[in-house]
mmCIF file of C-alpha atoms and ligand atoms in Angstrom:
data_model
loop_
_atom_site.group_PDB
_atom_site.id
_atom_site.type_symbol
_atom_site.label_atom_id
_atom_site.label_comp_id
_atom_site.label_asym_id
_atom_site.label_seq_id
_atom_site.Cartn_x
_atom_site.Cartn_y
_atom_site.Cartn_z
ATOM 1 C CA MET B 1 20.833 -22.408 -69.811
ATOM 2 C CA ASN B 2 23.422 -24.828 -68.520
ATOM 3 C CA LYS B 3 23.066 -26.861 -65.355
ATOM 4 C CA LYS B 4 25.627 -24.757 -63.415
ATOM 5 C CA ARG B 5 23.757 -21.494 -64.183
ATOM 6 C CA ILE B 6 20.415 -22.945 -63.037
ATOM 7 C CA THR B 7 22.018 -24.101 -59.764
ATOM 8 C CA THR B 8 23.546 -20.641 -59.186
ATOM 9 C CA ILE B 9 20.197 -18.890 -59.746
ATOM 10 C CA PHE B 10 18.537 -21.334 -57.360
ATOM 11 C CA ILE B 11 21.128 -20.683 -54.635
ATOM 12 C CA VAL B 12 20.814 -16.905 -55.117
ATOM 13 C CA LEU B 13 17.039 -17.190 -54.840
ATOM 14 C CA LEU B 14 17.338 -19.244 -51.655
ATOM 15 C CA LEU B 15 19.836 -16.789 -50.161
ATOM 16 C CA GLY B 16 17.563 -13.904 -51.104
ATOM 17 C CA PHE B 17 14.643 -15.644 -49.442
ATOM 18 C CA GLY B 18 16.792 -16.279 -46.366
ATOM 19 C CA LEU B 19 17.815 -12.620 -46.161
ATOM 20 C CA TYR B 20 14.226 -11.453 -46.609
ATOM 21 C CA ARG B 21 13.074 -13.776 -43.862
ATOM 22 C CA SER B 22 15.835 -12.661 -41.511
ATOM 23 C CA HIS B 23 14.412 -9.129 -41.515
ATOM 24 C CA THR B 24 10.901 -10.196 -40.608
ATOM 25 C CA ALA B 25 11.015 -13.507 -38.844
ATOM 26 C CA THR B 26 12.824 -15.436 -36.183
ATOM 27 C CA VAL B 27 13.408 -19.116 -36.813
ATOM 28 C CA SER B 28 13.461 -20.699 -33.410
ATOM 29 C CA SER B 29 13.654 -24.181 -32.004
ATOM 30 C CA VAL B 30 13.151 -22.981 -28.426
ATOM 31 C CA PRO B 31 10.056 -21.227 -27.048
ATOM 32 C CA HIS B 32 10.320 -17.469 -26.806
ATOM 33 C CA THR B 33 8.463 -15.504 -24.092
ATOM 34 C CA GLU B 34 7.796 -11.779 -23.865
ATOM 35 C CA THR B 35 6.221 -10.068 -20.869
ATOM 36 C CA GLY B 36 4.118 -6.932 -20.590
ATOM 37 C CA TYR B 37 2.329 -5.189 -17.719
ATOM 38 C CA MET B 38 -1.194 -4.139 -18.668
ATOM 39 C CA ILE B 39 -4.844 -4.457 -17.537
ATOM 40 C CA GLY B 40 -3.481 -4.359 -13.995
ATOM 41 C CA THR B 41 -1.555 -7.602 -14.367
ATOM 42 C CA VAL B 42 1.452 -9.388 -15.845
ATOM 43 C CA VAL B 43 0.904 -10.792 -19.330
ATOM 44 C CA ASN B 44 3.270 -13.490 -20.644
ATOM 45 C CA ILE B 45 3.136 -14.584 -24.262
ATOM 46 C CA THR B 46 5.141 -17.670 -25.231
ATOM 47 C CA VAL B 47 5.513 -18.710 -28.856
ATOM 48 C CA TYR B 48 6.944 -22.061 -29.955
ATOM 49 C CA GLY B 49 8.660 -22.352 -33.319
ATOM 50 C CA ASP B 50 9.160 -19.679 -35.955
ATOM 51 C CA TYR B 51 7.472 -16.295 -35.650
ATOM 52 C CA ASP B 52 7.379 -12.901 -37.335
ATOM 53 C CA ASP B 53 9.269 -10.395 -35.206
ATOM 54 C CA ASP B 54 6.389 -7.928 -34.855
ATOM 55 C CA ILE B 55 3.865 -10.370 -33.394
ATOM 56 C CA PHE B 56 4.682 -9.754 -29.731
ATOM 57 C CA ASP B 57 4.291 -5.967 -30.010
ATOM 58 C CA LYS B 58 1.094 -6.396 -31.990
ATOM 59 C CA SER B 59 -0.257 -8.895 -29.440
ATOM 60 C CA PHE B 60 0.378 -6.474 -26.570
ATOM 61 C CA ASP B 61 -1.262 -3.721 -28.659
ATOM 62 C CA ILE B 62 -4.420 -5.863 -28.838
ATOM 63 C CA ILE B 63 -4.544 -6.032 -25.032
ATOM 64 C CA ARG B 64 -3.771 -2.318 -24.646
ATOM 65 C CA ASP B 65 -6.620 -1.569 -27.031
ATOM 66 C CA ILE B 66 -8.994 -3.701 -24.926
ATOM 67 C CA GLU B 67 -7.732 -1.902 -21.812
ATOM 68 C CA SER B 68 -8.322 1.521 -23.392
ATOM 69 C CA LYS B 69 -11.929 0.528 -24.093
ATOM 70 C CA MET B 70 -12.823 -1.405 -20.936
ATOM 71 C CA SER B 71 -10.721 -0.109 -18.044
ATOM 72 C CA LEU B 72 -12.395 1.906 -15.306
ATOM 73 C CA ASN B 73 -8.988 3.479 -14.597
ATOM 74 C CA ILE B 74 -8.905 5.193 -17.986
ATOM 75 C CA ASP B 75 -11.219 8.225 -18.030
ATOM 76 C CA THR B 76 -11.948 8.010 -21.748
ATOM 77 C CA SER B 77 -12.816 4.288 -21.812
ATOM 78 C CA GLU B 78 -16.096 3.115 -23.289
ATOM 79 C CA LEU B 79 -16.981 1.529 -19.973
ATOM 80 C CA ASN B 80 -16.637 4.851 -18.165
ATOM 81 C CA GLU B 81 -18.815 6.484 -20.824
ATOM 82 C CA ILE B 82 -21.504 3.825 -20.352
ATOM 83 C CA ASN B 83 -21.351 4.300 -16.573
ATOM 84 C CA ALA B 84 -21.426 8.103 -16.792
ATOM 85 C CA ASN B 85 -24.630 7.853 -18.818
ATOM 86 C CA ALA B 86 -26.400 5.352 -16.557
ATOM 87 C CA GLY B 87 -30.085 6.281 -16.345
ATOM 88 C CA ILE B 88 -29.537 8.970 -19.018
ATOM 89 C CA HIS B 89 -29.053 7.470 -22.476
ATOM 90 C CA PRO B 90 -27.591 4.508 -24.413
ATOM 91 C CA VAL B 91 -23.970 4.651 -25.545
ATOM 92 C CA ALA B 92 -22.649 3.142 -28.795
ATOM 93 C CA VAL B 93 -19.493 1.086 -28.229
ATOM 94 C CA SER B 94 -16.997 -1.039 -30.163
ATOM 95 C CA GLU B 95 -17.854 -4.629 -30.997
ATOM 96 C CA SER B 96 -15.243 -5.825 -28.469
ATOM 97 C CA THR B 97 -16.857 -4.028 -25.547
ATOM 98 C CA PHE B 98 -20.297 -5.108 -26.725
ATOM 99 C CA ASP B 99 -19.210 -8.778 -26.986
ATOM 100 C CA VAL B 100 -17.797 -8.782 -23.448
ATOM 101 C CA ILE B 101 -20.918 -7.186 -21.957
ATOM 102 C CA GLU B 102 -23.213 -9.498 -23.901
ATOM 103 C CA ARG B 103 -21.330 -12.607 -22.759
ATOM 104 C CA SER B 104 -21.353 -11.260 -19.185
ATOM 105 C CA LEU B 105 -25.144 -11.340 -19.279
ATOM 106 C CA TYR B 106 -25.031 -15.020 -20.268
ATOM 107 C CA HIS B 107 -22.862 -15.663 -17.187
ATOM 108 C CA SER B 108 -25.281 -13.726 -14.980
ATOM 109 C CA LYS B 109 -28.251 -15.707 -16.270
ATOM 110 C CA VAL B 110 -26.710 -19.154 -15.829
ATOM 111 C CA SER B 111 -25.398 -18.284 -12.361
ATOM 112 C CA ASP B 112 -28.619 -16.568 -11.288
ATOM 113 C CA GLY B 113 -26.791 -13.304 -10.638
ATOM 114 C CA ALA B 114 -23.815 -14.744 -8.715
ATOM 115 C CA PHE B 115 -21.769 -13.232 -11.543
ATOM 116 C CA ASP B 116 -22.908 -9.678 -12.236
ATOM 117 C CA ILE B 117 -20.841 -6.987 -13.955
ATOM 118 C CA SER B 118 -23.189 -4.376 -12.496
ATOM 119 C CA ALA B 119 -21.487 -5.087 -9.137
ATOM 120 C CA GLY B 120 -19.100 -2.276 -10.165
ATOM 121 C CA SER B 121 -20.368 0.012 -7.421
ATOM 122 C CA LEU B 122 -19.324 -2.593 -4.843
ATOM 123 C CA VAL B 123 -15.933 -3.136 -6.501
ATOM 124 C CA SER B 124 -15.224 0.596 -6.381
ATOM 125 C CA LEU B 125 -16.303 0.858 -2.728
ATOM 126 C CA TRP B 126 -14.004 -1.940 -1.570
ATOM 127 C CA GLN B 127 -11.056 -1.121 -3.886
ATOM 128 C CA ILE B 128 -9.493 -4.484 -3.045
ATOM 129 C CA GLY B 129 -6.091 -4.792 -4.707
ATOM 130 C CA SER B 130 -5.268 -1.100 -4.360
ATOM 131 C CA ASP B 131 -3.633 0.673 -1.426
ATOM 132 C CA LYS B 132 -6.968 2.451 -0.808
ATOM 133 C CA ALA B 133 -8.767 -0.798 0.101
ATOM 134 C CA SER B 134 -10.918 -0.586 3.243
ATOM 135 C CA ILE B 135 -14.153 -1.967 4.680
ATOM 136 C CA PRO B 136 -16.927 0.312 3.429
ATOM 137 C CA PRO B 137 -19.679 1.501 5.814
ATOM 138 C CA ALA B 138 -22.715 -0.840 5.853
ATOM 139 C CA GLU B 139 -24.974 1.957 4.591
ATOM 140 C CA ALA B 140 -22.793 2.553 1.524
ATOM 141 C CA LEU B 141 -22.792 -1.202 0.823
ATOM 142 C CA ALA B 142 -26.597 -1.318 1.040
ATOM 143 C CA ASP B 143 -26.864 1.607 -1.412
ATOM 144 C CA ALA B 144 -24.435 -0.110 -3.780
ATOM 145 C CA ILE B 145 -26.408 -3.396 -3.650
ATOM 146 C CA ASP B 146 -29.507 -1.441 -4.750
ATOM 147 C CA THR B 147 -27.751 -0.502 -8.006
ATOM 148 C CA ILE B 148 -26.848 -4.126 -8.901
ATOM 149 C CA ASP B 149 -29.077 -5.956 -11.362
ATOM 150 C CA TYR B 150 -27.816 -7.316 -14.659
ATOM 151 C CA LYS B 151 -31.431 -7.304 -15.925
ATOM 152 C CA ASN B 152 -31.161 -3.504 -16.058
ATOM 153 C CA ILE B 153 -28.418 -3.692 -18.695
ATOM 154 C CA TRP B 154 -30.043 -3.051 -22.085
ATOM 155 C CA LEU B 155 -28.237 -4.082 -25.267
ATOM 156 C CA ASN B 156 -28.882 -3.509 -28.963
ATOM 157 C CA ARG B 157 -26.555 -5.543 -31.163
ATOM 158 C CA ASP B 158 -27.611 -3.804 -34.389
ATOM 159 C CA SER B 159 -26.493 -0.399 -33.123
ATOM 160 C CA LEU B 160 -23.905 -1.781 -30.626
ATOM 161 C CA GLU B 161 -25.561 0.340 -27.935
ATOM 162 C CA VAL B 162 -25.446 -0.305 -24.213
ATOM 163 C CA PHE B 163 -27.736 1.352 -21.690
ATOM 164 C CA LEU B 164 -27.715 1.033 -17.916
ATOM 165 C CA LYS B 165 -31.321 1.684 -17.038
ATOM 166 C CA GLU B 166 -30.778 2.852 -13.452
ATOM 167 C CA GLU B 167 -28.871 5.939 -12.386
ATOM 168 C CA GLY B 168 -25.828 5.064 -10.244
ATOM 169 C CA MET B 169 -25.255 1.664 -11.909
ATOM 170 C CA ILE B 170 -21.599 0.852 -12.560
ATOM 171 C CA ILE B 171 -20.397 -2.021 -14.735
ATOM 172 C CA ASP B 172 -16.940 -3.542 -14.193
ATOM 173 C CA VAL B 173 -15.624 -6.311 -16.450
ATOM 174 C CA GLY B 174 -12.684 -7.287 -14.189
ATOM 175 C CA GLY B 175 -14.194 -10.769 -13.786
ATOM 176 C CA ILE B 176 -14.285 -11.597 -17.499
ATOM 177 C CA ALA B 177 -12.286 -9.263 -19.788
ATOM 178 C CA LYS B 178 -8.833 -10.677 -19.048
ATOM 179 C CA GLY B 179 -10.084 -13.943 -20.512
ATOM 180 C CA TYR B 180 -11.475 -12.107 -23.527
ATOM 181 C CA ALA B 181 -8.075 -10.462 -24.065
ATOM 182 C CA ALA B 182 -6.282 -13.831 -23.954
ATOM 183 C CA ASP B 183 -8.674 -15.269 -26.569
ATOM 184 C CA ARG B 184 -8.170 -12.306 -28.911
ATOM 185 C CA VAL B 185 -4.373 -12.636 -28.707
ATOM 186 C CA GLY B 186 -4.601 -16.398 -29.279
ATOM 187 C CA GLU B 187 -6.727 -15.846 -32.395
ATOM 188 C CA TYR B 188 -4.309 -13.200 -33.633
ATOM 189 C CA LEU B 189 -1.271 -15.470 -33.206
ATOM 190 C CA SER B 190 -3.070 -18.226 -35.061
ATOM 191 C CA SER B 191 -3.944 -15.814 -37.900
ATOM 192 C CA ARG B 192 -0.216 -15.007 -38.162
ATOM 193 C CA GLY B 193 0.673 -18.647 -38.675
ATOM 194 C CA VAL B 194 1.807 -19.469 -35.132
ATOM 195 C CA GLU B 195 0.996 -23.100 -34.425
ATOM 196 C CA ARG B 196 1.827 -23.386 -30.722
ATOM 197 C CA ALA B 197 1.657 -20.660 -28.083
ATOM 198 C CA ILE B 198 0.630 -19.893 -24.519
ATOM 199 C CA VAL B 199 -1.042 -16.578 -23.721
ATOM 200 C CA ASP B 200 -1.086 -16.019 -19.958
ATOM 201 C CA ALA B 201 -2.971 -12.867 -18.995
ATOM 202 C CA GLY B 202 -2.423 -12.825 -15.220
ATOM 203 C CA GLY B 203 -3.383 -16.480 -14.811
ATOM 204 C CA ASP B 204 -6.047 -16.531 -17.538
ATOM 205 C CA ILE B 205 -4.460 -18.939 -19.987
ATOM 206 C CA TYR B 206 -5.169 -19.545 -23.659
ATOM 207 C CA LEU B 207 -3.402 -22.529 -25.229
ATOM 208 C CA LEU B 208 -2.857 -22.504 -28.979
ATOM 209 C CA GLY B 209 -2.192 -25.832 -30.693
ATOM 210 C CA LYS B 210 -1.087 -29.030 -28.992
ATOM 211 C CA GLY B 211 1.291 -29.587 -26.095
ATOM 212 C CA SER B 212 4.703 -31.177 -26.512
ATOM 213 C CA ASN B 213 4.724 -34.441 -28.497
ATOM 214 C CA GLY B 214 1.392 -33.453 -30.045
ATOM 215 C CA GLY B 215 -0.585 -34.442 -26.936
ATOM 216 C CA PRO B 216 -2.526 -32.331 -24.422
ATOM 217 C CA TRP B 217 -0.800 -29.413 -22.679
ATOM 218 C CA LYS B 218 0.271 -30.201 -19.119
ATOM 219 C CA ILE B 219 -0.619 -27.207 -16.973
ATOM 220 C CA GLY B 220 0.161 -26.844 -13.261
ATOM 221 C CA VAL B 221 -2.637 -25.812 -10.892
ATOM 222 C CA LYS B 222 -1.245 -23.361 -8.392
ATOM 223 C CA ASP B 223 -1.031 -24.264 -4.719
ATOM 224 C CA PRO B 224 -3.132 -21.463 -3.208
ATOM 225 C CA PHE B 225 -1.472 -21.863 0.188
ATOM 226 C CA THR B 226 1.950 -20.644 -0.939
ATOM 227 C CA SER B 227 2.836 -17.169 -2.099
ATOM 228 C CA SER B 228 5.085 -18.481 -4.889
ATOM 229 C CA ARG B 229 3.409 -18.492 -8.287
ATOM 230 C CA ASN B 230 5.474 -21.526 -9.214
ATOM 231 C CA ASP B 231 4.278 -23.994 -6.576
ATOM 232 C CA TYR B 232 1.792 -26.441 -8.019
ATOM 233 C CA LEU B 233 -0.514 -28.876 -6.270
ATOM 234 C CA GLY B 234 -1.351 -30.869 -9.373
ATOM 235 C CA ILE B 235 -1.239 -31.062 -13.137
ATOM 236 C CA VAL B 236 -4.105 -30.939 -15.634
ATOM 237 C CA SER B 237 -3.841 -32.515 -19.048
ATOM 238 C CA ALA B 238 -5.660 -29.761 -20.889
ATOM 239 C CA THR B 239 -7.523 -31.084 -23.906
ATOM 240 C CA GLN B 240 -9.323 -27.749 -24.300
ATOM 241 C CA PRO B 241 -7.715 -24.402 -25.117
ATOM 242 C CA SER B 242 -8.366 -22.409 -21.976
ATOM 243 C CA ILE B 243 -7.620 -22.709 -18.270
ATOM 244 C CA VAL B 244 -8.370 -19.970 -15.742
ATOM 245 C CA THR B 245 -8.102 -19.804 -11.961
ATOM 246 C CA SER B 246 -9.918 -17.490 -9.552
ATOM 247 C CA GLY B 247 -8.542 -17.367 -6.081
ATOM 248 C CA VAL B 248 -8.586 -15.319 -2.935
ATOM 249 C CA TYR B 249 -4.862 -15.413 -2.313
ATOM 250 C CA GLU B 250 -3.585 -12.534 -4.451
ATOM 251 C CA ARG B 251 -5.903 -9.568 -3.982
ATOM 252 C CA PHE B 252 -7.118 -9.146 -0.442
ATOM 253 C CA LEU B 253 -7.258 -6.823 2.534
ATOM 254 C CA GLU B 254 -6.196 -7.898 6.016
ATOM 255 C CA ILE B 255 -7.347 -6.047 9.123
ATOM 256 C CA GLU B 256 -5.375 -6.362 12.370
ATOM 257 C CA GLY B 257 -7.281 -8.400 14.959
ATOM 258 C CA ASP B 258 -9.757 -9.662 12.322
ATOM 259 C CA ASP B 259 -9.320 -13.180 10.872
ATOM 260 C CA THR B 260 -11.519 -12.492 7.856
ATOM 261 C CA VAL B 261 -9.772 -12.326 4.487
ATOM 262 C CA TYR B 262 -11.449 -9.503 2.584
ATOM 263 C CA HIS B 263 -10.742 -10.536 -1.015
ATOM 264 C CA HIS B 264 -11.894 -9.246 -4.396
ATOM 265 C CA ILE B 265 -14.658 -11.699 -5.316
ATOM 266 C CA LEU B 266 -17.800 -10.049 -4.033
ATOM 267 C CA ASP B 267 -21.225 -11.471 -3.333
ATOM 268 C CA PRO B 268 -23.691 -9.155 -5.108
ATOM 269 C CA LYS B 269 -26.379 -10.210 -2.604
ATOM 270 C CA THR B 270 -24.513 -9.374 0.624
ATOM 271 C CA GLY B 271 -22.097 -6.716 -0.637
ATOM 272 C CA TYR B 272 -19.201 -8.487 1.132
ATOM 273 C CA PRO B 273 -16.365 -10.652 -0.187
ATOM 274 C CA VAL B 274 -17.692 -14.189 -0.602
ATOM 275 C CA GLN B 275 -17.076 -16.189 2.563
ATOM 276 C CA ASN B 276 -16.966 -19.898 1.790
ATOM 277 C CA ASP B 277 -14.499 -22.718 2.148
ATOM 278 C CA ILE B 278 -13.006 -22.406 -1.352
ATOM 279 C CA GLN B 279 -9.393 -21.270 -1.825
ATOM 280 C CA GLY B 280 -9.370 -21.431 -5.585
ATOM 281 C CA VAL B 281 -11.417 -22.594 -8.576
ATOM 282 C CA THR B 282 -9.819 -23.557 -11.886
ATOM 283 C CA ILE B 283 -12.012 -23.789 -14.986
ATOM 284 C CA VAL B 284 -11.117 -25.567 -18.228
ATOM 285 C CA SER B 285 -13.229 -24.796 -21.303
ATOM 286 C CA ASP B 286 -13.131 -23.893 -24.992
ATOM 287 C CA SER B 287 -13.084 -20.115 -24.407
ATOM 288 C CA THR B 288 -10.881 -18.161 -22.012
ATOM 289 C CA MET B 289 -13.588 -15.514 -21.663
ATOM 290 C CA ASP B 290 -16.016 -18.229 -20.535
ATOM 291 C CA SER B 291 -13.458 -19.844 -18.246
ATOM 292 C CA ASP B 292 -12.907 -16.413 -16.676
ATOM 293 C CA GLY B 293 -16.640 -15.809 -16.228
ATOM 294 C CA PHE B 294 -17.233 -19.289 -14.792
ATOM 295 C CA SER B 295 -14.220 -19.137 -12.465
ATOM 296 C CA THR B 296 -15.743 -16.068 -10.811
ATOM 297 C CA SER B 297 -19.382 -17.241 -10.794
ATOM 298 C CA VAL B 298 -18.555 -20.743 -9.584
ATOM 299 C CA PHE B 299 -16.455 -19.239 -6.792
ATOM 300 C CA VAL B 300 -19.430 -17.137 -5.671
ATOM 301 C CA LEU B 301 -21.827 -20.105 -5.932
ATOM 302 C CA GLY B 302 -19.641 -22.374 -3.759
ATOM 303 C CA LEU B 303 -18.711 -26.036 -4.144
ATOM 304 C CA GLU B 304 -22.151 -27.720 -4.408
ATOM 305 C CA GLU B 305 -23.967 -25.130 -6.545
ATOM 306 C CA GLY B 306 -20.853 -24.305 -8.552
ATOM 307 C CA MET B 307 -20.225 -27.979 -9.347
ATOM 308 C CA LYS B 308 -23.878 -28.330 -10.449
ATOM 309 C CA LEU B 309 -23.457 -25.411 -12.859
ATOM 310 C CA VAL B 310 -20.271 -26.915 -14.291
ATOM 311 C CA GLU B 311 -21.743 -30.408 -14.649
ATOM 312 C CA SER B 312 -24.821 -29.034 -16.403
ATOM 313 C CA THR B 313 -22.770 -27.021 -18.936
ATOM 314 C CA ASP B 314 -21.218 -28.786 -21.928
ATOM 315 C CA ASN B 315 -17.430 -28.601 -22.333
ATOM 316 C CA VAL B 316 -16.845 -26.763 -19.047
ATOM 317 C CA GLU B 317 -14.822 -28.485 -16.307
ATOM 318 C CA ALA B 318 -13.655 -27.399 -12.851
ATOM 319 C CA ILE B 319 -11.143 -28.074 -10.088
ATOM 320 C CA PHE B 320 -12.045 -26.810 -6.613
ATOM 321 C CA VAL B 321 -9.322 -26.400 -3.986
ATOM 322 C CA MET B 322 -10.817 -26.136 -0.512
ATOM 323 C CA ASP B 323 -9.566 -24.660 2.783
ATOM 324 C CA SER B 324 -9.376 -28.270 4.030
ATOM 325 C CA LYS B 325 -6.833 -29.001 1.237
ATOM 326 C CA GLU B 326 -9.353 -31.324 -0.348
ATOM 327 C CA VAL B 327 -9.544 -31.148 -4.132
ATOM 328 C CA TYR B 328 -12.751 -31.800 -6.092
ATOM 329 C CA VAL B 329 -12.794 -32.213 -9.865
ATOM 330 C CA SER B 330 -15.754 -32.319 -12.245
ATOM 331 C CA SER B 331 -16.532 -35.597 -14.026
ATOM 332 C CA GLY B 332 -14.955 -34.553 -17.345
ATOM 333 C CA LEU B 333 -11.548 -34.042 -15.701
ATOM 334 C CA ARG B 334 -11.330 -37.417 -13.977
ATOM 335 C CA GLY B 335 -8.271 -39.092 -15.403
ATOM 336 C CA LEU B 336 -6.983 -35.746 -16.687
ATOM 337 C CA PHE B 337 -6.007 -34.239 -13.329
ATOM 338 C CA GLU B 338 -3.136 -35.594 -11.279
ATOM 339 C CA LEU B 339 -2.345 -34.478 -7.737
ATOM 340 C CA THR B 340 1.399 -33.903 -7.347
ATOM 341 C CA SER B 341 1.546 -32.525 -3.801
ATOM 342 C CA ASP B 342 0.999 -34.931 -0.918
ATOM 343 C CA GLU B 343 -0.390 -32.122 1.245
ATOM 344 C CA PHE B 344 -3.679 -32.338 -0.680
ATOM 345 C CA THR B 345 -6.232 -35.124 -1.011
ATOM 346 C CA MET B 346 -8.808 -35.882 -3.677
ATOM 347 C CA ALA B 347 -12.425 -35.822 -2.533
ATOM 348 C CA GLU B 348 -15.836 -36.448 -4.069
ATOM 349 C CA LEU B 349 -19.238 -34.864 -3.525
HETATM 350 P P1 FAD Y 1 -11.628 -12.943 -11.210
HETATM 351 O O1 FAD Y 1 -12.246 -13.875 -10.245
HETATM 352 O O2 FAD Y 1 -11.696 -13.343 -12.620
HETATM 353 O O3 FAD Y 1 -12.384 -11.569 -11.106
HETATM 354 C C1 FAD Y 1 -12.521 -10.836 -9.928
HETATM 355 C C2 FAD Y 1 -12.861 -9.475 -10.359
HETATM 356 O O4 FAD Y 1 -14.184 -9.469 -10.918
HETATM 357 C C3 FAD Y 1 -12.886 -8.463 -9.219
HETATM 358 O O5 FAD Y 1 -11.627 -7.856 -9.063
HETATM 359 C C4 FAD Y 1 -13.964 -7.510 -9.689
HETATM 360 O O6 FAD Y 1 -13.428 -6.586 -10.620
HETATM 361 C C5 FAD Y 1 -14.947 -8.395 -10.419
HETATM 362 N N1 FAD Y 1 -15.959 -9.008 -9.562
HETATM 363 C C6 FAD Y 1 -15.970 -9.231 -8.218
HETATM 364 N N2 FAD Y 1 -17.072 -9.863 -7.838
HETATM 365 C C7 FAD Y 1 -17.800 -10.070 -8.963
HETATM 366 C C8 FAD Y 1 -19.055 -10.693 -9.210
HETATM 367 N N3 FAD Y 1 -19.775 -11.255 -8.233
HETATM 368 N N4 FAD Y 1 -19.505 -10.738 -10.504
HETATM 369 C C9 FAD Y 1 -18.781 -10.192 -11.514
HETATM 370 N N5 FAD Y 1 -17.578 -9.593 -11.341
HETATM 371 C C10 FAD Y 1 -17.105 -9.548 -10.077
HETATM 372 N N6 FAD Y 1 -6.276 -3.794 -11.862
HETATM 373 C C11 FAD Y 1 -5.450 -2.845 -11.362
HETATM 374 O O7 FAD Y 1 -5.003 -3.010 -10.250
HETATM 375 N N7 FAD Y 1 -5.113 -1.745 -12.072
HETATM 376 C C12 FAD Y 1 -5.597 -1.537 -13.317
HETATM 377 O O8 FAD Y 1 -5.273 -0.540 -13.956
HETATM 378 C C13 FAD Y 1 -6.471 -2.495 -13.890
HETATM 379 N N8 FAD Y 1 -6.988 -2.348 -15.116
HETATM 380 C C14 FAD Y 1 -7.796 -3.300 -15.646
HETATM 381 C C15 FAD Y 1 -8.321 -3.130 -16.930
HETATM 382 C C16 FAD Y 1 -9.138 -4.102 -17.490
HETATM 383 C C17 FAD Y 1 -9.695 -3.900 -18.858
HETATM 384 C C18 FAD Y 1 -9.418 -5.291 -16.756
HETATM 385 C C19 FAD Y 1 -10.273 -6.383 -17.343
HETATM 386 C C20 FAD Y 1 -8.932 -5.463 -15.485
HETATM 387 C C21 FAD Y 1 -8.124 -4.461 -14.914
HETATM 388 N N9 FAD Y 1 -7.601 -4.612 -13.641
HETATM 389 C C22 FAD Y 1 -6.793 -3.654 -13.106
HETATM 390 C C23 FAD Y 1 -8.054 -5.723 -12.805
HETATM 391 C C24 FAD Y 1 -7.052 -6.808 -12.608
HETATM 392 O O9 FAD Y 1 -6.431 -7.301 -13.729
HETATM 393 C C25 FAD Y 1 -7.823 -7.879 -11.826
HETATM 394 O O10 FAD Y 1 -6.928 -8.565 -11.049
HETATM 395 C C26 FAD Y 1 -8.567 -8.885 -12.616
HETATM 396 O O11 FAD Y 1 -9.455 -8.382 -13.521
HETATM 397 C C27 FAD Y 1 -9.252 -9.859 -11.665
HETATM 398 O O12 FAD Y 1 -9.038 -11.045 -12.216
HETATM 399 P P2 FAD Y 1 -8.802 -12.361 -11.415
HETATM 400 O O13 FAD Y 1 -8.533 -13.395 -12.436
HETATM 401 O O14 FAD Y 1 -7.833 -12.161 -10.345
HETATM 402 O O15 FAD Y 1 -10.190 -12.615 -10.693
HETATM 403 MG MG1 MG Y 2 -13.163 -14.401 -13.673
#
């Protein structure tokens, strides 16, 4: 074979490879974002670098699958089946649903019940975030509180069964499953060879790979006092893959002549939206599901108790934004959080 022939074959092979790739992959030097509306929120997936063209659709399918299993708004979901059989019999579920419920119990234990997925009866009474939201009668709230106790959730990992021991119990994974969904999509993207991506499931963020220049990702912490999602009060250098914020500024009910903000983070002990001086809590950790769980539990616990929980848990960090516009950060974030708005001040406990 002469030299010219070898070169021609090589070029044909390269062209063939290029054509094959052009059907299945996009070679990109700029980040590409696709947006979907699911699990009651806006999901943005941003991929940096080259990607196979089907990965966005498949990523959204992963979240839709989680929604079909865990939504209370879908009649056939596994969660609704568990709830319908409360006090009757155990229900076998998928590993995904089991994993979320099991991890929820960890969050209940470490927060002494401040986080409790069996608060579902309260969530459905208040309906905060929907146009049916209203203040429930005190008697109904008292009845709902009686059904809340995570210790009455029975699990069997071998058979993947879940049993709510008391009739009337309702579990709701709204405080943790968005984070789970972000983790699953992040893992999927990684398995498809994506090296850098941001999965943002309604503010529950999973970061795949390193930030620009190979360093930590720089993520803005939202200013809870403005309605714009793009106004930041500071920037975190995220050295861990997940960052999640729970706040009271997006889902709430306002009553004329009443100054109280009736928001969606409920105190399982009182039955009412938590009333404390926190506007928002941001958690940084290694798992978006855990950051989601902690952002809710730490909010319920308040600044002092919440900070204690964070400081006593390895690899979990927090930023508290208070009504006073003071900002508290846990010890592991000192030097990694920078205030960018002069309306806020740093404070220490
Ligand atoms: P977080 O602080 O993370 O969670 C607050 C939520 O946790 C509350 O809304 C409540 O559900 C629950 N909660 C409240 N108090 C407690 C407590 N003490 N312990 C434990 N949990 C508590 N929203 C819609 O409007 N329409 C939908 O169709 C819809 N479908 C969904 C399907 C799924 C599978 C999931 C996970 C959520 C769905 N949502 C839906 C809810 C929506 O996305 C919520 O905004 C979200 O789950 C709340 O997240 P957050 O980050 O704002 O607040
Ligand atoms: Mg949460």
